Amino acid sequence: MLVDIFARRYEGVQLRAAFEERDSRLLVQSFRILAEDLAPYYLDGQENPASVTFWTTLESSLSREFGMKELSQHWSSYTTNGRLQTFKNTLLSVCEKWLTQPPAGSPDTHLKERLSLIELGFRAKETEIAAMNARDISDGEKLLASLTRPGLRVPGNPEDGARARRAMRTKAFQTAVDELNTRFRQARYPLNYHNGFIQIVTDDLVQIEIETPFWSRLAARQWQNVDIDMKEALDLRDSDGRDPAFYAARALESTIKIISDTKGWTHGKERGAHNYIDNLCSKTNAFIAPWEGASIKDFFTHVRNPFGHGAGSSTMPSLTRPQTEWAIEFSMSWIKNLIRRM
């Protein structure tokens, strides 16, 4: 199974030219968040079956993407009293040994590959949390919630208790994400984890004011296409790929269509983004003001449309780097604002 990893997405973008103490520190800190807070291998002195599966899958997926049979040795041996003894390493230790190895080649590749492990681990846990919150509360969860543990206070109703436990797990994951992003900033890495991916950020203020609240609003399943297109826009921007603004505008268009559909304003005669914008700014619906609708229409007319059609014999349209960043920030800001109004 193909897996999208950080090292491949940013293969052509240099992150680091040398391997320094801050790089080693970041890798260890990030791994400890994963190994100690999100997927501890042992629970009450015993192997945690869920964590065994987690680390087994993580090691298998990543080694396959790198074309390796294993990240590091699965089996080790030692000699005692002249006899050779062998034992199998836990997949946690296999991953840890590989992650903490010193660079043997390019420091940039070394770091990107190890950040890929962190990314996949966080993505797996985020997927697990999302699946948990999406399904109905099971009898097993109710039973577990009814059992009191020291330091854990749950409501008397088992179903309320199960919800409380889910909320605790969700909050614990978000706390881990916040710490990871803080560790990136401490190490002076222009990176941010959100919605399953580590991506490059270009401006701290934009990150705090626009991007972080933006990604948090796309957590619900209905915004999945918006999330995919905006991530594509950022990846193309960071790798100097073609037309990142087009994907940002497409994410904005999807948002407008989803809102129109959800509100019951879509009538089936729409022929393009402008008609969907009209649904939002009509006098009857008044979801956005006419001047706001005009602003978004201008954006589609002058930024999205030239890239959505063949140039023919005309000059191929292009945007400068500042214009591209503005287009992405414009789209993000409007998407965040529109979703907040729902």
Coordinates of C-alpha atoms in Angstrom, one line a residue:
M1 CA 0.0 0.0 0.0
L2 CA 1.4 3.4 -1.0
V3 CA 1.8 5.8 1.8
D4 CA 2.3 9.6 1.5
I5 CA 5.4 10.5 3.5
F6 CA 7.1 13.8 4.4
A7 CA 10.5 12.7 2.9
R8 CA 8.9 12.2 -0.6
R9 CA 6.8 15.3 -0.6
Y10 CA 9.7 17.5 0.2
E11 CA 12.4 15.6 -1.6
G12 CA 13.3 18.6 -3.7
V13 CA 13.2 21.2 -0.8
Q14 CA 16.3 21.4 1.4
L15 CA 15.4 21.6 5.0
R16 CA 18.8 21.2 6.6
A17 CA 22.4 21.4 5.3
A18 CA 24.0 20.0 8.4
F19 CA 23.1 17.8 11.3
E20 CA 23.5 19.6 14.6
E21 CA 22.6 19.1 18.3
R22 CA 19.2 20.8 17.8
D23 CA 18.4 18.3 15.1
S24 CA 19.2 15.3 17.3
R25 CA 17.3 16.9 20.2
L26 CA 14.2 17.4 18.1
L27 CA 14.1 13.8 16.8
V28 CA 14.4 12.4 20.3
Q29 CA 11.8 14.8 21.7
S30 CA 9.4 14.0 18.9
F31 CA 9.9 10.3 19.2
R32 CA 9.3 10.4 23.0
I33 CA 6.0 12.2 22.4
L34 CA 5.0 9.3 20.2
A35 CA 6.4 6.5 22.3
E36 CA 5.5 7.8 25.8
D37 CA 2.4 9.9 25.3
L38 CA 0.5 8.5 22.3
A39 CA 1.5 4.8 22.0
P40 CA 3.3 3.5 25.1
Y41 CA 4.5 0.0 24.4
Y42 CA 3.9 -1.3 27.9
L43 CA 0.8 -0.9 30.1
D44 CA 1.1 -1.8 33.8
G45 CA 4.2 -3.7 33.0
Q46 CA 2.7 -5.8 30.2
E47 CA 2.8 -5.4 26.4
N48 CA -0.1 -3.3 25.2
P49 CA -1.6 -5.2 22.3
A50 CA -2.9 -2.0 20.6
S51 CA 0.6 -0.5 20.8
V52 CA 2.3 -3.6 19.5
T53 CA 0.0 -3.4 16.5
F54 CA 0.7 0.3 16.2
W55 CA 4.5 0.0 16.1
T56 CA 4.4 -3.1 13.9
T57 CA 2.3 -1.3 11.3
L58 CA 4.4 1.9 11.5
E59 CA 7.7 0.1 11.1
S60 CA 6.4 -2.1 8.2
S61 CA 4.8 0.9 6.3
L62 CA 7.8 3.1 6.6
S63 CA 10.4 0.5 5.7
R64 CA 8.4 -0.5 2.7
E65 CA 8.3 3.2 1.5
F66 CA 12.1 3.3 1.9
G67 CA 12.6 0.0 0.1
M68 CA 14.1 -1.6 3.2
K69 CA 13.2 -5.0 4.7
E70 CA 13.4 -3.5 8.2
L71 CA 14.4 -0.2 9.7
S72 CA 16.9 -1.8 12.0
Q73 CA 17.6 -5.4 13.1
H74 CA 14.5 -7.3 14.3
W75 CA 16.7 -9.9 16.0
S76 CA 19.7 -9.4 18.3
S77 CA 22.1 -11.8 20.0
Y78 CA 24.6 -12.0 22.8
T79 CA 27.0 -14.6 24.2
T80 CA 26.8 -15.9 27.8
N81 CA 28.9 -18.7 29.1
G82 CA 30.1 -19.5 25.6
R83 CA 26.6 -19.9 24.3
L84 CA 24.9 -17.7 21.7
Q85 CA 21.6 -16.3 22.8
T86 CA 19.2 -14.6 20.4
F87 CA 16.1 -12.5 21.1
K88 CA 13.6 -10.5 19.1
N89 CA 13.6 -6.7 19.5
T90 CA 10.3 -5.0 20.1
L91 CA 9.2 -2.9 17.1
L92 CA 9.4 0.1 19.3
S93 CA 13.1 -0.5 19.9
V94 CA 13.6 -1.2 16.2
C95 CA 12.1 2.2 15.3
E96 CA 14.0 4.0 18.1
K97 CA 17.3 2.5 17.1
W98 CA 16.8 3.5 13.5
L99 CA 15.6 7.0 14.4
T100 CA 18.6 7.8 16.7
Q101 CA 21.3 6.5 14.3
P102 CA 23.7 9.3 13.2
P103 CA 23.5 10.4 9.6
A104 CA 25.4 8.2 7.2
G105 CA 24.8 10.4 4.1
S106 CA 22.8 13.5 3.5
P107 CA 21.8 15.2 6.7
D108 CA 18.7 16.6 4.9
T109 CA 17.5 13.2 3.7
H110 CA 18.3 11.7 7.1
L111 CA 16.1 14.2 8.9
K112 CA 13.3 14.0 6.4
E113 CA 13.1 10.2 6.6
R114 CA 12.9 10.3 10.4
L115 CA 10.4 13.1 10.4
S116 CA 8.4 10.8 8.2
L117 CA 8.2 8.3 11.0
I118 CA 6.9 11.0 13.4
E119 CA 4.4 12.1 10.7
L120 CA 3.0 8.6 10.1
G121 CA 2.8 7.9 13.8
F122 CA 0.8 11.0 14.5
R123 CA -1.4 10.4 11.4
A124 CA -2.2 6.9 12.6
K125 CA -3.2 8.1 16.0
E126 CA -5.3 11.0 14.6
T127 CA -7.1 8.5 12.3
E128 CA -7.7 6.3 15.3
I129 CA -9.1 9.3 17.3
A130 CA -11.3 10.4 14.4
A131 CA -12.7 6.8 14.0
M132 CA -13.4 6.6 17.7
N133 CA -15.3 9.8 17.8
A134 CA -17.3 8.9 14.7
R135 CA -18.7 5.6 15.8
D136 CA -21.5 4.9 18.3
I137 CA -20.5 4.3 21.9
S138 CA -20.1 0.6 22.4
D139 CA -21.1 -1.5 25.4
G140 CA -17.5 -2.2 26.0
E141 CA -16.8 1.5 26.3
K142 CA -19.6 1.9 28.8
L143 CA -18.3 -1.0 30.9
L144 CA -14.8 0.5 30.9
A145 CA -16.2 3.9 31.8
S146 CA -18.0 2.4 34.8
L147 CA -14.8 1.1 36.3
T148 CA -13.2 3.8 38.4
R149 CA -9.4 4.3 38.4
P150 CA -7.3 6.4 40.7
G151 CA -7.2 10.0 39.4
L152 CA -9.9 9.4 36.8
R153 CA -13.3 11.0 37.6
V154 CA -16.1 10.1 35.3
P155 CA -19.9 10.9 35.5
G156 CA -22.2 8.3 37.0
N157 CA -23.9 7.5 33.7
P158 CA -21.8 4.9 31.8
E159 CA -22.5 6.6 28.4
D160 CA -21.5 10.0 29.8
G161 CA -18.5 8.4 31.2
A162 CA -17.6 6.9 27.8
R163 CA -17.9 10.3 26.2
A164 CA -15.7 11.8 28.9
R165 CA -13.0 9.2 28.2
R166 CA -13.2 9.9 24.5
A167 CA -12.9 13.6 25.2
M168 CA -9.8 12.9 27.4
R169 CA -8.2 10.9 24.6
T170 CA -8.9 13.6 22.1
K171 CA -7.5 16.3 24.3
A172 CA -4.4 14.2 25.0
F173 CA -3.8 13.9 21.3
Q174 CA -4.2 17.6 20.7
T175 CA -1.8 18.3 23.6
A176 CA 0.7 16.0 21.9
V177 CA 0.2 17.9 18.6
D178 CA 0.7 21.2 20.3
E179 CA 3.9 20.0 21.9
L180 CA 5.2 18.7 18.6
N181 CA 4.6 22.0 16.9
T182 CA 6.2 23.8 19.8
R183 CA 9.3 21.5 19.5
F184 CA 9.5 22.4 15.8
R185 CA 9.6 26.1 16.7
Q186 CA 12.1 25.6 19.4
A187 CA 14.4 23.8 17.0
R188 CA 13.8 26.7 14.5
Y189 CA 12.2 24.3 12.0
P190 CA 9.6 26.0 9.6
L191 CA 7.3 23.0 10.1
N192 CA 3.8 22.4 11.4
Y193 CA 1.8 19.2 11.9
H194 CA -1.9 19.4 11.1
N195 CA -4.6 16.9 10.0
G196 CA -2.1 14.0 9.4
F197 CA 0.7 15.9 7.7
I198 CA 3.9 17.8 8.5
Q199 CA 4.1 20.7 6.2
I200 CA 6.4 23.7 5.7
V201 CA 5.2 27.1 7.0
T202 CA 6.4 30.4 5.7
D203 CA 5.3 33.0 8.2
D204 CA 4.9 32.7 11.9
L205 CA 2.2 35.3 12.2
V206 CA 0.2 33.8 9.3
Q207 CA 0.6 30.4 11.0
I208 CA -0.8 31.6 14.3
E209 CA -3.6 33.8 13.0
I210 CA -4.7 31.9 9.9
E211 CA -3.3 28.4 9.3
T212 CA -3.6 26.9 12.8
P213 CA -7.3 27.9 13.2
F214 CA -7.9 27.0 9.6
W215 CA -6.8 23.4 9.9
S216 CA -8.7 22.9 13.2
R217 CA -11.9 23.8 11.3
L218 CA -11.3 21.2 8.7
A219 CA -11.3 18.2 11.1
A220 CA -14.9 17.2 10.2
R221 CA -15.3 14.7 7.4
Q222 CA -17.5 17.0 5.3
W223 CA -14.5 19.2 4.6
Q224 CA -12.2 16.4 3.4
N225 CA -12.0 17.7 -0.2
V226 CA -11.1 21.2 1.1
D227 CA -8.4 19.7 3.3
I228 CA -6.9 17.7 0.4
D229 CA -6.8 20.6 -2.1
M230 CA -5.3 23.0 0.4
K231 CA -2.6 20.6 1.4
E232 CA -1.8 20.2 -2.3
A233 CA -1.6 23.9 -2.7
L234 CA 0.9 24.2 0.2
D235 CA 3.0 21.3 -1.1
L236 CA 3.2 22.9 -4.6
R237 CA 4.0 26.2 -3.1
D238 CA 6.8 24.7 -1.0
S239 CA 8.3 22.7 -3.8
D240 CA 7.9 25.5 -6.4
G241 CA 5.4 23.4 -8.3
R242 CA 2.9 24.6 -10.9
D243 CA -0.3 26.5 -10.0
P244 CA -0.6 26.2 -6.2
A245 CA -3.0 29.1 -6.2
F246 CA -5.4 27.1 -8.4
Y247 CA -5.7 24.4 -5.7
A248 CA -6.2 27.0 -3.0
A249 CA -9.0 28.5 -5.0
R250 CA -10.5 25.1 -5.6
A251 CA -10.5 24.5 -1.9
L252 CA -12.4 27.8 -1.4
E253 CA -14.9 26.8 -4.2
S254 CA -15.5 23.4 -2.5
T255 CA -16.2 25.2 0.8
I256 CA -18.8 27.5 -0.9
K257 CA -20.5 24.5 -2.6
I258 CA -20.6 22.5 0.6
I259 CA -22.2 25.4 2.5
S260 CA -24.7 25.9 -0.3
D261 CA -25.6 22.2 -0.3
T262 CA -25.8 22.0 3.4
K263 CA -28.0 25.0 3.7
G264 CA -30.3 23.7 1.0
W265 CA -29.7 26.6 -1.3
T266 CA -28.3 24.6 -4.3
H267 CA -31.0 24.5 -7.0
G268 CA -29.2 22.5 -9.7
K269 CA -28.9 25.2 -12.2
E270 CA -25.5 26.5 -11.1
R271 CA -23.0 26.6 -13.9
G272 CA -19.9 27.7 -11.9
A273 CA -18.5 29.2 -8.7
H274 CA -20.2 32.5 -9.3
N275 CA -23.6 31.0 -9.1
Y276 CA -22.8 29.2 -5.9
I277 CA -21.5 32.5 -4.5
D278 CA -24.9 34.1 -5.5
N279 CA -26.6 31.4 -3.4
L280 CA -24.7 32.6 -0.4
C281 CA -25.1 36.4 -0.9
S282 CA -28.7 36.5 -2.2
K283 CA -31.1 38.7 -0.3
T284 CA -33.1 35.7 0.9
N285 CA -30.1 33.8 2.3
A286 CA -27.8 36.7 3.2
F287 CA -25.0 34.3 4.4
I288 CA -22.4 36.8 3.1
A289 CA -22.9 40.5 2.1
P290 CA -23.0 41.4 -1.6
W291 CA -19.6 43.2 -1.3
E292 CA -18.1 40.1 0.2
G293 CA -19.5 38.0 -2.7
A294 CA -18.1 40.5 -5.2
S295 CA -14.6 40.2 -3.6
I296 CA -14.7 36.4 -3.8
K297 CA -15.9 36.6 -7.4
D298 CA -13.1 38.9 -8.4
F299 CA -10.6 36.4 -6.9
F300 CA -12.0 33.6 -9.0
T301 CA -12.1 35.8 -12.1
H302 CA -8.6 37.0 -11.9
V303 CA -6.8 34.2 -10.0
R304 CA -8.5 30.9 -10.4
N305 CA -10.1 31.1 -13.9
P306 CA -6.9 31.9 -15.8
F307 CA -5.3 28.7 -14.4
G308 CA -8.4 26.6 -14.9
H309 CA -8.5 27.0 -18.7
G310 CA -6.0 26.4 -21.4
A311 CA -4.0 29.5 -22.3
G312 CA -4.2 28.8 -26.1
S313 CA -1.8 31.1 -28.0
S314 CA -1.7 33.6 -25.1
T315 CA 1.1 33.8 -22.5
M316 CA 0.9 31.1 -19.9
P317 CA -0.5 32.7 -16.7
S318 CA 1.8 32.7 -13.6
L319 CA 2.0 34.3 -10.2
T320 CA 5.0 35.6 -8.3
R321 CA 5.8 34.0 -5.0
P322 CA 4.3 36.8 -3.0
Q323 CA 1.1 36.7 -5.2
T324 CA 0.9 32.9 -4.6
E325 CA 1.2 33.3 -0.9
W326 CA -1.4 36.0 -0.9
A327 CA -3.8 33.8 -2.9
I328 CA -3.3 30.9 -0.5
E329 CA -3.8 33.1 2.6
F330 CA -6.9 34.7 1.0
S331 CA -8.4 31.3 0.4
M332 CA -7.5 30.1 3.9
S333 CA -8.9 33.2 5.5
W334 CA -12.2 33.0 3.7
I335 CA -12.6 29.3 4.2
K336 CA -12.0 29.7 7.9
N337 CA -14.4 32.6 8.1
L338 CA -17.2 30.9 6.1
I339 CA -17.1 27.7 8.1
R340 CA -17.2 29.7 11.3
R341 CA -20.4 31.4 10.1
M342 CA -22.2 28.1 9.7

